[in-house]
mmCIF file with all atom_site columns, C-alpha atoms in Angstrom:
data_model
loop_
_atom_site.group_PDB
_atom_site.id
_atom_site.type_symbol
_atom_site.label_atom_id
_atom_site.label_alt_id
_atom_site.label_comp_id
_atom_site.label_asym_id
_atom_site.label_entity_id
_atom_site.label_seq_id
_atom_site.pdbx_PDB_ins_code
_atom_site.Cartn_x
_atom_site.Cartn_y
_atom_site.Cartn_z
_atom_site.occupancy
_atom_site.B_iso_or_equiv
_atom_site.pdbx_formal_charge
_atom_site.auth_seq_id
_atom_site.auth_comp_id
_atom_site.auth_asym_id
_atom_site.auth_atom_id
_atom_site.pdbx_PDB_model_num
ATOM 1   C CA . MET A 1 1   ? 95.662  71.282  109.091 1.00 0.00 ? 1   MET A CA 1
ATOM 2   C CA . ARG A 1 2   ? 93.985  71.872  112.400 1.00 0.00 ? 2   ARG A CA 1
ATOM 3   C CA . ARG A 1 3   ? 90.448  70.784  113.130 1.00 0.00 ? 3   ARG A CA 1
ATOM 4   C CA . LEU A 1 4   ? 89.611  74.482  113.327 1.00 0.00 ? 4   LEU A CA 1
ATOM 5   C CA . LEU A 1 5   ? 90.101  74.770  109.570 1.00 0.00 ? 5   LEU A CA 1
ATOM 6   C CA . LEU A 1 6   ? 87.522  72.116  108.805 1.00 0.00 ? 6   LEU A CA 1
ATOM 7   C CA . SER A 1 7   ? 85.070  73.559  111.334 1.00 0.00 ? 7   SER A CA 1
ATOM 8   C CA . ALA A 1 8   ? 85.486  77.068  109.939 1.00 0.00 ? 8   ALA A CA 1
ATOM 9   C CA . LEU A 1 9   ? 84.990  75.833  106.389 1.00 0.00 ? 9   LEU A CA 1
ATOM 10  C CA . ALA A 1 10  ? 81.713  74.161  107.350 1.00 0.00 ? 10  ALA A CA 1
ATOM 11  C CA . LEU A 1 11  ? 80.562  77.232  109.268 1.00 0.00 ? 11  LEU A CA 1
ATOM 12  C CA . THR A 1 12  ? 81.299  79.516  106.336 1.00 0.00 ? 12  THR A CA 1
ATOM 13  C CA . LEU A 1 13  ? 79.199  77.493  103.911 1.00 0.00 ? 13  LEU A CA 1
ATOM 14  C CA . ALA A 1 14  ? 76.405  77.088  106.446 1.00 0.00 ? 14  ALA A CA 1
ATOM 15  C CA . THR A 1 15  ? 76.029  80.862  106.672 1.00 0.00 ? 15  THR A CA 1
ATOM 16  C CA . GLY A 1 16  ? 75.086  80.936  103.008 1.00 0.00 ? 16  GLY A CA 1
ATOM 17  C CA . ALA A 1 17  ? 77.562  82.487  100.591 1.00 0.00 ? 17  ALA A CA 1
ATOM 18  C CA . SER A 1 18  ? 76.447  85.371  98.420  1.00 0.00 ? 18  SER A CA 1
ATOM 19  C CA . ALA A 1 19  ? 77.398  85.888  94.795  1.00 0.00 ? 19  ALA A CA 1
ATOM 20  C CA . GLN A 1 20  ? 77.143  89.634  95.339  1.00 0.00 ? 20  GLN A CA 1
ATOM 21  C CA . SER A 1 21  ? 79.793  91.889  96.796  1.00 0.00 ? 21  SER A CA 1
ATOM 22  C CA . PRO A 1 22  ? 79.510  92.244  100.582 1.00 0.00 ? 22  PRO A CA 1
ATOM 23  C CA . GLN A 1 23  ? 77.649  95.364  101.669 1.00 0.00 ? 23  GLN A CA 1
ATOM 24  C CA . SER A 1 24  ? 76.908  95.261  105.400 1.00 0.00 ? 24  SER A CA 1
ATOM 25  C CA . GLU A 1 25  ? 79.573  94.869  108.092 1.00 0.00 ? 25  GLU A CA 1
ATOM 26  C CA . ASP A 1 26  ? 78.302  91.355  108.827 1.00 0.00 ? 26  ASP A CA 1
ATOM 27  C CA . GLN A 1 27  ? 78.629  90.415  105.156 1.00 0.00 ? 27  GLN A CA 1
ATOM 28  C CA . LYS A 1 28  ? 82.133  91.882  105.021 1.00 0.00 ? 28  LYS A CA 1
ATOM 29  C CA . THR A 1 29  ? 83.086  89.929  108.131 1.00 0.00 ? 29  THR A CA 1
ATOM 30  C CA . LEU A 1 30  ? 81.820  86.683  106.601 1.00 0.00 ? 30  LEU A CA 1
ATOM 31  C CA . TYR A 1 31  ? 83.597  87.502  103.348 1.00 0.00 ? 31  TYR A CA 1
ATOM 32  C CA . ALA A 1 32  ? 86.841  88.040  105.295 1.00 0.00 ? 32  ALA A CA 1
ATOM 33  C CA . ILE A 1 33  ? 86.391  84.616  106.910 1.00 0.00 ? 33  ILE A CA 1
ATOM 34  C CA . GLY A 1 34  ? 86.141  83.092  103.443 1.00 0.00 ? 34  GLY A CA 1
ATOM 35  C CA . VAL A 1 35  ? 89.308  84.860  102.294 1.00 0.00 ? 35  VAL A CA 1
ATOM 36  C CA . LEU A 1 36  ? 91.250  83.704  105.357 1.00 0.00 ? 36  LEU A CA 1
ATOM 37  C CA . ILE A 1 37  ? 90.067  80.124  104.904 1.00 0.00 ? 37  ILE A CA 1
ATOM 38  C CA . GLY A 1 38  ? 91.042  80.288  101.240 1.00 0.00 ? 38  GLY A CA 1
ATOM 39  C CA . LYS A 1 39  ? 94.530  81.397  102.256 1.00 0.00 ? 39  LYS A CA 1
ATOM 40  C CA . GLN A 1 40  ? 94.759  78.448  104.646 1.00 0.00 ? 40  GLN A CA 1
ATOM 41  C CA . LEU A 1 41  ? 93.849  76.135  101.773 1.00 0.00 ? 41  LEU A CA 1
ATOM 42  C CA . ASP A 1 42  ? 96.645  77.593  99.618  1.00 0.00 ? 42  ASP A CA 1
ATOM 43  C CA . VAL A 1 43  ? 99.082  75.135  101.185 1.00 0.00 ? 43  VAL A CA 1
ATOM 44  C CA . PHE A 1 44  ? 97.270  72.270  99.424  1.00 0.00 ? 44  PHE A CA 1
ATOM 45  C CA . GLY A 1 45  ? 97.598  73.784  95.928  1.00 0.00 ? 45  GLY A CA 1
ATOM 46  C CA . LEU A 1 46  ? 94.202  72.325  95.015  1.00 0.00 ? 46  LEU A CA 1
ATOM 47  C CA . SER A 1 47  ? 93.282  71.642  91.399  1.00 0.00 ? 47  SER A CA 1
ATOM 48  C CA . PRO A 1 48  ? 89.709  72.568  90.315  1.00 0.00 ? 48  PRO A CA 1
ATOM 49  C CA . ALA A 1 49  ? 88.673  68.909  90.660  1.00 0.00 ? 49  ALA A CA 1
ATOM 50  C CA . GLU A 1 50  ? 90.198  68.673  94.133  1.00 0.00 ? 50  GLU A CA 1
ATOM 51  C CA . PHE A 1 51  ? 88.531  71.902  95.225  1.00 0.00 ? 51  PHE A CA 1
ATOM 52  C CA . ALA A 1 52  ? 85.212  70.531  93.977  1.00 0.00 ? 52  ALA A CA 1
ATOM 53  C CA . MET A 1 53  ? 85.677  67.510  96.268  1.00 0.00 ? 53  MET A CA 1
ATOM 54  C CA . VAL A 1 54  ? 86.422  69.818  99.206  1.00 0.00 ? 54  VAL A CA 1
ATOM 55  C CA . LYS A 1 55  ? 83.264  71.771  98.404  1.00 0.00 ? 55  LYS A CA 1
ATOM 56  C CA . GLN A 1 56  ? 81.252  68.546  98.278  1.00 0.00 ? 56  GLN A CA 1
ATOM 57  C CA . GLY A 1 57  ? 82.357  67.841  101.837 1.00 0.00 ? 57  GLY A CA 1
ATOM 58  C CA . LEU A 1 58  ? 81.282  71.350  102.801 1.00 0.00 ? 58  LEU A CA 1
ATOM 59  C CA . ASP A 1 59  ? 77.906  70.951  101.130 1.00 0.00 ? 59  ASP A CA 1
ATOM 60  C CA . ASP A 1 60  ? 77.205  67.583  102.773 1.00 0.00 ? 60  ASP A CA 1
ATOM 61  C CA . ASN A 1 61  ? 78.203  68.835  106.215 1.00 0.00 ? 61  ASN A CA 1
ATOM 62  C CA . ALA A 1 62  ? 76.182  72.060  105.928 1.00 0.00 ? 62  ALA A CA 1
ATOM 63  C CA . ALA A 1 63  ? 73.120  70.150  104.697 1.00 0.00 ? 63  ALA A CA 1
ATOM 64  C CA . GLY A 1 64  ? 73.349  67.651  107.554 1.00 0.00 ? 64  GLY A CA 1
ATOM 65  C CA . LYS A 1 65  ? 73.772  64.729  105.173 1.00 0.00 ? 65  LYS A CA 1
ATOM 66  C CA . LYS A 1 66  ? 75.406  61.457  106.108 1.00 0.00 ? 66  LYS A CA 1
ATOM 67  C CA . LEU A 1 67  ? 79.123  61.996  105.555 1.00 0.00 ? 67  LEU A CA 1
ATOM 68  C CA . ALA A 1 68  ? 81.000  59.764  103.113 1.00 0.00 ? 68  ALA A CA 1
ATOM 69  C CA . VAL A 1 69  ? 83.983  59.602  105.513 1.00 0.00 ? 69  VAL A CA 1
ATOM 70  C CA . GLU A 1 70  ? 84.589  60.535  109.125 1.00 0.00 ? 70  GLU A CA 1
ATOM 71  C CA . PRO A 1 71  ? 86.874  63.624  109.184 1.00 0.00 ? 71  PRO A CA 1
ATOM 72  C CA . GLU A 1 72  ? 88.452  62.628  112.496 1.00 0.00 ? 72  GLU A CA 1
ATOM 73  C CA . ALA A 1 73  ? 89.690  59.366  111.013 1.00 0.00 ? 73  ALA A CA 1
ATOM 74  C CA . TYR A 1 74  ? 91.288  61.238  108.120 1.00 0.00 ? 74  TYR A CA 1
ATOM 75  C CA . GLN A 1 75  ? 93.101  63.858  110.217 1.00 0.00 ? 75  GLN A CA 1
ATOM 76  C CA . PRO A 1 76  ? 96.492  62.080  109.839 1.00 0.00 ? 76  PRO A CA 1
ATOM 77  C CA . LYS A 1 77  ? 96.016  61.850  106.069 1.00 0.00 ? 77  LYS A CA 1
ATOM 78  C CA . ILE A 1 78  ? 95.066  65.547  105.914 1.00 0.00 ? 78  ILE A CA 1
ATOM 79  C CA . ASN A 1 79  ? 98.311  66.389  107.707 1.00 0.00 ? 79  ASN A CA 1
ATOM 80  C CA . GLN A 1 80  ? 100.304 64.126  105.395 1.00 0.00 ? 80  GLN A CA 1
ATOM 81  C CA . LEU A 1 81  ? 98.770  65.740  102.318 1.00 0.00 ? 81  LEU A CA 1
ATOM 82  C CA . ALA A 1 82  ? 99.479  69.228  103.684 1.00 0.00 ? 82  ALA A CA 1
ATOM 83  C CA . GLN A 1 83  ? 103.135 68.331  104.301 1.00 0.00 ? 83  GLN A CA 1
ATOM 84  C CA . ALA A 1 84  ? 103.568 66.790  100.850 1.00 0.00 ? 84  ALA A CA 1
ATOM 85  C CA . ARG A 1 85  ? 101.955 69.733  99.056  1.00 0.00 ? 85  ARG A CA 1
ATOM 86  C CA . MET A 1 86  ? 103.905 72.194  101.206 1.00 0.00 ? 86  MET A CA 1
ATOM 87  C CA . LYS A 1 87  ? 107.178 70.610  100.084 1.00 0.00 ? 87  LYS A CA 1
ATOM 88  C CA . ILE A 1 88  ? 106.179 70.873  96.418  1.00 0.00 ? 88  ILE A CA 1
ATOM 89  C CA . THR A 1 89  ? 105.216 74.534  96.852  1.00 0.00 ? 89  THR A CA 1
ATOM 90  C CA . ALA A 1 90  ? 108.472 75.280  98.687  1.00 0.00 ? 90  ALA A CA 1
ATOM 91  C CA . GLU A 1 91  ? 110.593 73.728  95.924  1.00 0.00 ? 91  GLU A CA 1
ATOM 92  C CA . LYS A 1 92  ? 108.792 75.847  93.335  1.00 0.00 ? 92  LYS A CA 1
ATOM 93  C CA . GLN A 1 93  ? 109.406 78.973  95.408  1.00 0.00 ? 93  GLN A CA 1
ATOM 94  C CA . LYS A 1 94  ? 113.101 78.194  95.771  1.00 0.00 ? 94  LYS A CA 1
ATOM 95  C CA . GLU A 1 95  ? 113.451 77.585  92.054  1.00 0.00 ? 95  GLU A CA 1
ATOM 96  C CA . LYS A 1 96  ? 111.751 80.914  91.294  1.00 0.00 ? 96  LYS A CA 1
ATOM 97  C CA . SER A 1 97  ? 114.070 82.700  93.741  1.00 0.00 ? 97  SER A CA 1
ATOM 98  C CA . LYS A 1 98  ? 117.348 81.589  92.144  1.00 0.00 ? 98  LYS A CA 1
ATOM 99  C CA . ALA A 1 99  ? 117.450 84.357  89.529  1.00 0.00 ? 99  ALA A CA 1
ATOM 100 C CA . PHE A 1 100 ? 116.483 86.963  92.134  1.00 0.00 ? 100 PHE A CA 1
ATOM 101 C CA . LEU A 1 101 ? 119.311 85.879  94.444  1.00 0.00 ? 101 LEU A CA 1
ATOM 102 C CA . ASP A 1 102 ? 121.816 85.872  91.583  1.00 0.00 ? 102 ASP A CA 1
ATOM 103 C CA . GLN A 1 103 ? 120.781 89.391  90.583  1.00 0.00 ? 103 GLN A CA 1
ATOM 104 C CA . ALA A 1 104 ? 120.974 90.653  94.164  1.00 0.00 ? 104 ALA A CA 1
ATOM 105 C CA . ALA A 1 105 ? 124.517 89.308  94.481  1.00 0.00 ? 105 ALA A CA 1
ATOM 106 C CA . LYS A 1 106 ? 125.519 91.498  91.503  1.00 0.00 ? 106 LYS A CA 1
ATOM 107 C CA . GLU A 1 107 ? 124.360 94.743  93.119  1.00 0.00 ? 107 GLU A CA 1
ATOM 108 C CA . LYS A 1 108 ? 126.999 97.340  93.934  1.00 0.00 ? 108 LYS A CA 1
ATOM 109 C CA . GLY A 1 109 ? 128.771 96.495  97.174  1.00 0.00 ? 109 GLY A CA 1
ATOM 110 C CA . ALA A 1 110 ? 126.889 93.220  97.610  1.00 0.00 ? 110 ALA A CA 1
ATOM 111 C CA . GLN A 1 111 ? 128.508 90.522  99.727  1.00 0.00 ? 111 GLN A CA 1
ATOM 112 C CA . LYS A 1 112 ? 127.316 86.917  99.459  1.00 0.00 ? 112 LYS A CA 1
ATOM 113 C CA . SER A 1 113 ? 128.184 84.700  102.406 1.00 0.00 ? 113 SER A CA 1
ATOM 114 C CA . PRO A 1 114 ? 128.496 80.888  102.494 1.00 0.00 ? 114 PRO A CA 1
ATOM 115 C CA . SER A 1 115 ? 125.073 80.707  104.186 1.00 0.00 ? 115 SER A CA 1
ATOM 116 C CA . GLY A 1 116 ? 123.493 82.239  101.083 1.00 0.00 ? 116 GLY A CA 1
ATOM 117 C CA . LEU A 1 117 ? 122.848 85.657  102.651 1.00 0.00 ? 117 LEU A CA 1
ATOM 118 C CA . VAL A 1 118 ? 123.277 88.565  100.254 1.00 0.00 ? 118 VAL A CA 1
ATOM 119 C CA . TYR A 1 119 ? 124.257 91.649  102.266 1.00 0.00 ? 119 TYR A CA 1
ATOM 120 C CA . VAL A 1 120 ? 124.001 94.988  100.464 1.00 0.00 ? 120 VAL A CA 1
ATOM 121 C CA . PRO A 1 121 ? 125.128 98.055  102.455 1.00 0.00 ? 121 PRO A CA 1
ATOM 122 C CA . ILE A 1 122 ? 122.973 101.132 101.877 1.00 0.00 ? 122 ILE A CA 1
ATOM 123 C CA . HIS A 1 123 ? 124.545 103.448 104.442 1.00 0.00 ? 123 HIS A CA 1
ATOM 124 C CA . GLU A 1 124 ? 127.540 102.591 106.589 1.00 0.00 ? 124 GLU A CA 1
ATOM 125 C CA . GLY A 1 125 ? 127.133 103.257 110.292 1.00 0.00 ? 125 GLY A CA 1
ATOM 126 C CA . LYS A 1 126 ? 129.798 104.662 112.585 1.00 0.00 ? 126 LYS A CA 1
ATOM 127 C CA . GLY A 1 127 ? 128.680 103.217 115.907 1.00 0.00 ? 127 GLY A CA 1
ATOM 128 C CA . ALA A 1 128 ? 129.262 99.915  117.659 1.00 0.00 ? 128 ALA A CA 1
ATOM 129 C CA . GLN A 1 129 ? 128.765 96.540  115.990 1.00 0.00 ? 129 GLN A CA 1
ATOM 130 C CA . PRO A 1 130 ? 126.403 94.094  117.758 1.00 0.00 ? 130 PRO A CA 1
ATOM 131 C CA . LYS A 1 131 ? 127.323 90.651  119.007 1.00 0.00 ? 131 LYS A CA 1
ATOM 132 C CA . PRO A 1 132 ? 124.862 87.743  118.653 1.00 0.00 ? 132 PRO A CA 1
ATOM 133 C CA . THR A 1 133 ? 124.018 87.984  122.358 1.00 0.00 ? 133 THR A CA 1
ATOM 134 C CA . ASP A 1 134 ? 123.165 91.696  122.168 1.00 0.00 ? 134 ASP A CA 1
ATOM 135 C CA . THR A 1 135 ? 119.652 93.120  122.028 1.00 0.00 ? 135 THR A CA 1
ATOM 136 C CA . VAL A 1 136 ? 119.297 95.471  119.080 1.00 0.00 ? 136 VAL A CA 1
ATOM 137 C CA . LYS A 1 137 ? 116.860 98.257  118.256 1.00 0.00 ? 137 LYS A CA 1
ATOM 138 C CA . VAL A 1 138 ? 115.998 98.475  114.557 1.00 0.00 ? 138 VAL A CA 1
ATOM 139 C CA . HIS A 1 139 ? 113.613 99.835  111.984 1.00 0.00 ? 139 HIS A CA 1
ATOM 140 C CA . TYR A 1 140 ? 112.914 97.446  109.132 1.00 0.00 ? 140 TYR A CA 1
ATOM 141 C CA . THR A 1 141 ? 110.689 96.636  106.168 1.00 0.00 ? 141 THR A CA 1
ATOM 142 C CA . GLY A 1 142 ? 110.301 93.063  104.939 1.00 0.00 ? 142 GLY A CA 1
ATOM 143 C CA . THR A 1 143 ? 109.174 92.216  101.406 1.00 0.00 ? 143 THR A CA 1
ATOM 144 C CA . LEU A 1 144 ? 108.764 89.177  99.198  1.00 0.00 ? 144 LEU A CA 1
ATOM 145 C CA . THR A 1 145 ? 110.674 89.001  95.932  1.00 0.00 ? 145 THR A CA 1
ATOM 146 C CA . ASP A 1 146 ? 107.690 90.535  94.105  1.00 0.00 ? 146 ASP A CA 1
ATOM 147 C CA . GLY A 1 147 ? 107.956 93.630  96.305  1.00 0.00 ? 147 GLY A CA 1
ATOM 148 C CA . LYS A 1 148 ? 104.924 92.873  98.481  1.00 0.00 ? 148 LYS A CA 1
ATOM 149 C CA . VAL A 1 149 ? 105.440 94.154  102.025 1.00 0.00 ? 149 VAL A CA 1
ATOM 150 C CA . PHE A 1 150 ? 104.655 91.518  104.669 1.00 0.00 ? 150 PHE A CA 1
ATOM 151 C CA . ASP A 1 151 ? 105.951 93.343  107.749 1.00 0.00 ? 151 ASP A CA 1
ATOM 152 C CA . SER A 1 152 ? 107.269 96.805  108.567 1.00 0.00 ? 152 SER A CA 1
ATOM 153 C CA . SER A 1 153 ? 108.179 98.519  111.813 1.00 0.00 ? 153 SER A CA 1
ATOM 154 C CA . VAL A 1 154 ? 108.472 101.698 109.728 1.00 0.00 ? 154 VAL A CA 1
ATOM 155 C CA . LYS A 1 155 ? 104.773 101.551 108.826 1.00 0.00 ? 155 LYS A CA 1
ATOM 156 C CA . ARG A 1 156 ? 103.883 100.855 112.447 1.00 0.00 ? 156 ARG A CA 1
ATOM 157 C CA . GLY A 1 157 ? 105.971 103.806 113.516 1.00 0.00 ? 157 GLY A CA 1
ATOM 158 C CA . GLN A 1 158 ? 107.551 101.756 116.297 1.00 0.00 ? 158 GLN A CA 1
ATOM 159 C CA . PRO A 1 159 ? 111.116 100.377 116.204 1.00 0.00 ? 159 PRO A CA 1
ATOM 160 C CA . ALA A 1 160 ? 111.565 96.729  117.096 1.00 0.00 ? 160 ALA A CA 1
ATOM 161 C CA . GLU A 1 161 ? 113.852 95.388  119.811 1.00 0.00 ? 161 GLU A CA 1
ATOM 162 C CA . PHE A 1 162 ? 115.024 91.787  120.097 1.00 0.00 ? 162 PHE A CA 1
ATOM 163 C CA . PRO A 1 163 ? 118.012 89.624  121.102 1.00 0.00 ? 163 PRO A CA 1
ATOM 164 C CA . LEU A 1 164 ? 119.993 89.080  117.935 1.00 0.00 ? 164 LEU A CA 1
ATOM 165 C CA . ASN A 1 165 ? 120.400 85.356  118.594 1.00 0.00 ? 165 ASN A CA 1
ATOM 166 C CA . GLN A 1 166 ? 116.637 84.783  118.841 1.00 0.00 ? 166 GLN A CA 1
ATOM 167 C CA . VAL A 1 167 ? 115.604 85.720  115.294 1.00 0.00 ? 167 VAL A CA 1
ATOM 168 C CA . ILE A 1 168 ? 116.022 84.050  111.898 1.00 0.00 ? 168 ILE A CA 1
ATOM 169 C CA . LYS A 1 169 ? 119.614 83.168  111.016 1.00 0.00 ? 169 LYS A CA 1
ATOM 170 C CA . CYS A 1 170 ? 119.630 85.721  108.216 1.00 0.00 ? 170 CYS A CA 1
ATOM 171 C CA . TRP A 1 171 ? 119.062 88.510  110.733 1.00 0.00 ? 171 TRP A CA 1
ATOM 172 C CA . THR A 1 172 ? 121.584 87.190  113.243 1.00 0.00 ? 172 THR A CA 1
ATOM 173 C CA . GLU A 1 173 ? 124.231 87.155  110.547 1.00 0.00 ? 173 GLU A CA 1
ATOM 174 C CA . GLY A 1 174 ? 123.163 90.212  108.554 1.00 0.00 ? 174 GLY A CA 1
ATOM 175 C CA . VAL A 1 175 ? 122.480 92.659  111.384 1.00 0.00 ? 175 VAL A CA 1
ATOM 176 C CA . GLY A 1 176 ? 125.670 91.391  113.007 1.00 0.00 ? 176 GLY A CA 1
ATOM 177 C CA . LYS A 1 177 ? 127.572 92.894  110.064 1.00 0.00 ? 177 LYS A CA 1
ATOM 178 C CA . MET A 1 178 ? 126.109 96.362  110.679 1.00 0.00 ? 178 MET A CA 1
ATOM 179 C CA . LYS A 1 179 ? 127.172 99.278  112.870 1.00 0.00 ? 179 LYS A CA 1
ATOM 180 C CA . VAL A 1 180 ? 124.799 101.573 114.756 1.00 0.00 ? 180 VAL A CA 1
ATOM 181 C CA . GLY A 1 181 ? 123.524 104.284 112.422 1.00 0.00 ? 181 GLY A CA 1
ATOM 182 C CA . GLY A 1 182 ? 123.893 102.052 109.388 1.00 0.00 ? 182 GLY A CA 1
ATOM 183 C CA . LYS A 1 183 ? 121.309 100.730 106.967 1.00 0.00 ? 183 LYS A CA 1
ATOM 184 C CA . ALA A 1 184 ? 121.517 97.634  104.791 1.00 0.00 ? 184 ALA A CA 1
ATOM 185 C CA . LYS A 1 185 ? 119.507 95.300  102.608 1.00 0.00 ? 185 LYS A CA 1
ATOM 186 C CA . LEU A 1 186 ? 119.439 91.647  103.605 1.00 0.00 ? 186 LEU A CA 1
ATOM 187 C CA . VAL A 1 187 ? 118.377 89.164  100.949 1.00 0.00 ? 187 VAL A CA 1
ATOM 188 C CA . CYS A 1 188 ? 117.565 85.942  102.755 1.00 0.00 ? 188 CYS A CA 1
ATOM 189 C CA . PRO A 1 189 ? 117.110 82.564  101.027 1.00 0.00 ? 189 PRO A CA 1
ATOM 190 C CA . SER A 1 190 ? 114.576 80.333  102.726 1.00 0.00 ? 190 SER A CA 1
ATOM 191 C CA . ALA A 1 191 ? 117.247 78.127  104.327 1.00 0.00 ? 191 ALA A CA 1
ATOM 192 C CA . ILE A 1 192 ? 118.184 80.993  106.671 1.00 0.00 ? 192 ILE A CA 1
ATOM 193 C CA . ALA A 1 193 ? 114.698 82.517  106.828 1.00 0.00 ? 193 ALA A CA 1
ATOM 194 C CA . TYR A 1 194 ? 111.505 80.493  107.429 1.00 0.00 ? 194 TYR A CA 1
ATOM 195 C CA . GLY A 1 195 ? 112.417 77.333  105.527 1.00 0.00 ? 195 GLY A CA 1
ATOM 196 C CA . ASP A 1 196 ? 110.005 75.082  103.667 1.00 0.00 ? 196 ASP A CA 1
ATOM 197 C CA . GLU A 1 197 ? 107.174 75.775  106.105 1.00 0.00 ? 197 GLU A CA 1
ATOM 198 C CA . GLY A 1 198 ? 107.194 79.555  105.707 1.00 0.00 ? 198 GLY A CA 1
ATOM 199 C CA . ARG A 1 199 ? 104.719 81.566  107.770 1.00 0.00 ? 199 ARG A CA 1
ATOM 200 C CA . PRO A 1 200 ? 101.371 81.003  105.993 1.00 0.00 ? 200 PRO A CA 1
ATOM 201 C CA . PRO A 1 201 ? 99.407  82.797  104.824 1.00 0.00 ? 201 PRO A CA 1
ATOM 202 C CA . THR A 1 202 ? 101.831 85.752  104.694 1.00 0.00 ? 202 THR A CA 1
ATOM 203 C CA . ILE A 1 203 ? 105.115 84.078  103.796 1.00 0.00 ? 203 ILE A CA 1
ATOM 204 C CA . PRO A 1 204 ? 105.030 81.052  101.447 1.00 0.00 ? 204 PRO A CA 1
ATOM 205 C CA . GLY A 1 205 ? 107.175 78.026  102.192 1.00 0.00 ? 205 GLY A CA 1
ATOM 206 C CA . GLY A 1 206 ? 110.556 78.238  100.458 1.00 0.00 ? 206 GLY A CA 1
ATOM 207 C CA . ALA A 1 207 ? 110.284 82.017  99.995  1.00 0.00 ? 207 ALA A CA 1
ATOM 208 C CA . THR A 1 208 ? 113.296 84.282  99.679  1.00 0.00 ? 208 THR A CA 1
ATOM 209 C CA . LEU A 1 209 ? 112.810 87.406  101.793 1.00 0.00 ? 209 LEU A CA 1
ATOM 210 C CA . VAL A 1 210 ? 114.217 90.918  101.469 1.00 0.00 ? 210 VAL A CA 1
ATOM 211 C CA . PHE A 1 211 ? 114.700 93.205  104.460 1.00 0.00 ? 211 PHE A CA 1
ATOM 212 C CA . GLU A 1 212 ? 115.834 96.812  104.608 1.00 0.00 ? 212 GLU A CA 1
ATOM 213 C CA . VAL A 1 213 ? 117.173 97.248  108.108 1.00 0.00 ? 213 VAL A CA 1
ATOM 214 C CA . GLU A 1 214 ? 118.384 100.343 109.946 1.00 0.00 ? 214 GLU A CA 1
ATOM 215 C CA . LEU A 1 215 ? 120.343 99.635  113.138 1.00 0.00 ? 215 LEU A CA 1
ATOM 216 C CA . LEU A 1 216 ? 119.291 102.325 115.602 1.00 0.00 ? 216 LEU A CA 1
ATOM 217 C CA . ASP A 1 217 ? 120.903 101.172 118.810 1.00 0.00 ? 217 ASP A CA 1
ATOM 218 C CA . ILE A 1 218 ? 122.399 98.311  120.795 1.00 0.00 ? 218 ILE A CA 1
ATOM 219 C CA . LYS A 1 219 ? 120.569 97.962  124.091 1.00 0.00 ? 219 LYS A CA 1
ATOM 220 C CA . LYS A 1 220 ? 122.657 97.349  127.180 1.00 0.00 ? 220 LYS A CA 1
#
């Protein structure tokens, strides 16, 4: 965890948390800070007792008390704890995803590759097929296995363009199977997506991702 996290935590408590729902724009802004900090803490998977110890550190810092430990000295241990907890969380995510991946592989027309990618054609295109070195233009929606959307060019109303060899392996392989004008679902296990680290707070470590991708064009 960066030093910014600890500083932000202390700042949040120092502002004085309210038990009431936020009303003013300032209160809503402070509330949003708390939510974002809470999401950053998710990586630690804190138990109630552990969270209470974190809060004690917040209380002591906000009150200007003498600190029980020097945070700077514990930065390496904070990083070690984050890495260890992240690995545990990732393993749990991967275990939860097994049934989802198995079910996806049984869908009509599904193709499962050695990498673990499950490719499900929705609409076959009739245009050219991209090479890994090509830049493609696509519309896409990305969801977690529970259906929660984490990214969507469709919602933004703006197609995305990128070199096919500079994205996650799942996309390089999956979009490479498509033809212009086609649409497909790519079910991506974490090994060919964002791995054990994920992209907190949006994508948990070890998460299987689902993309619906429409290949609009191959840019020359």
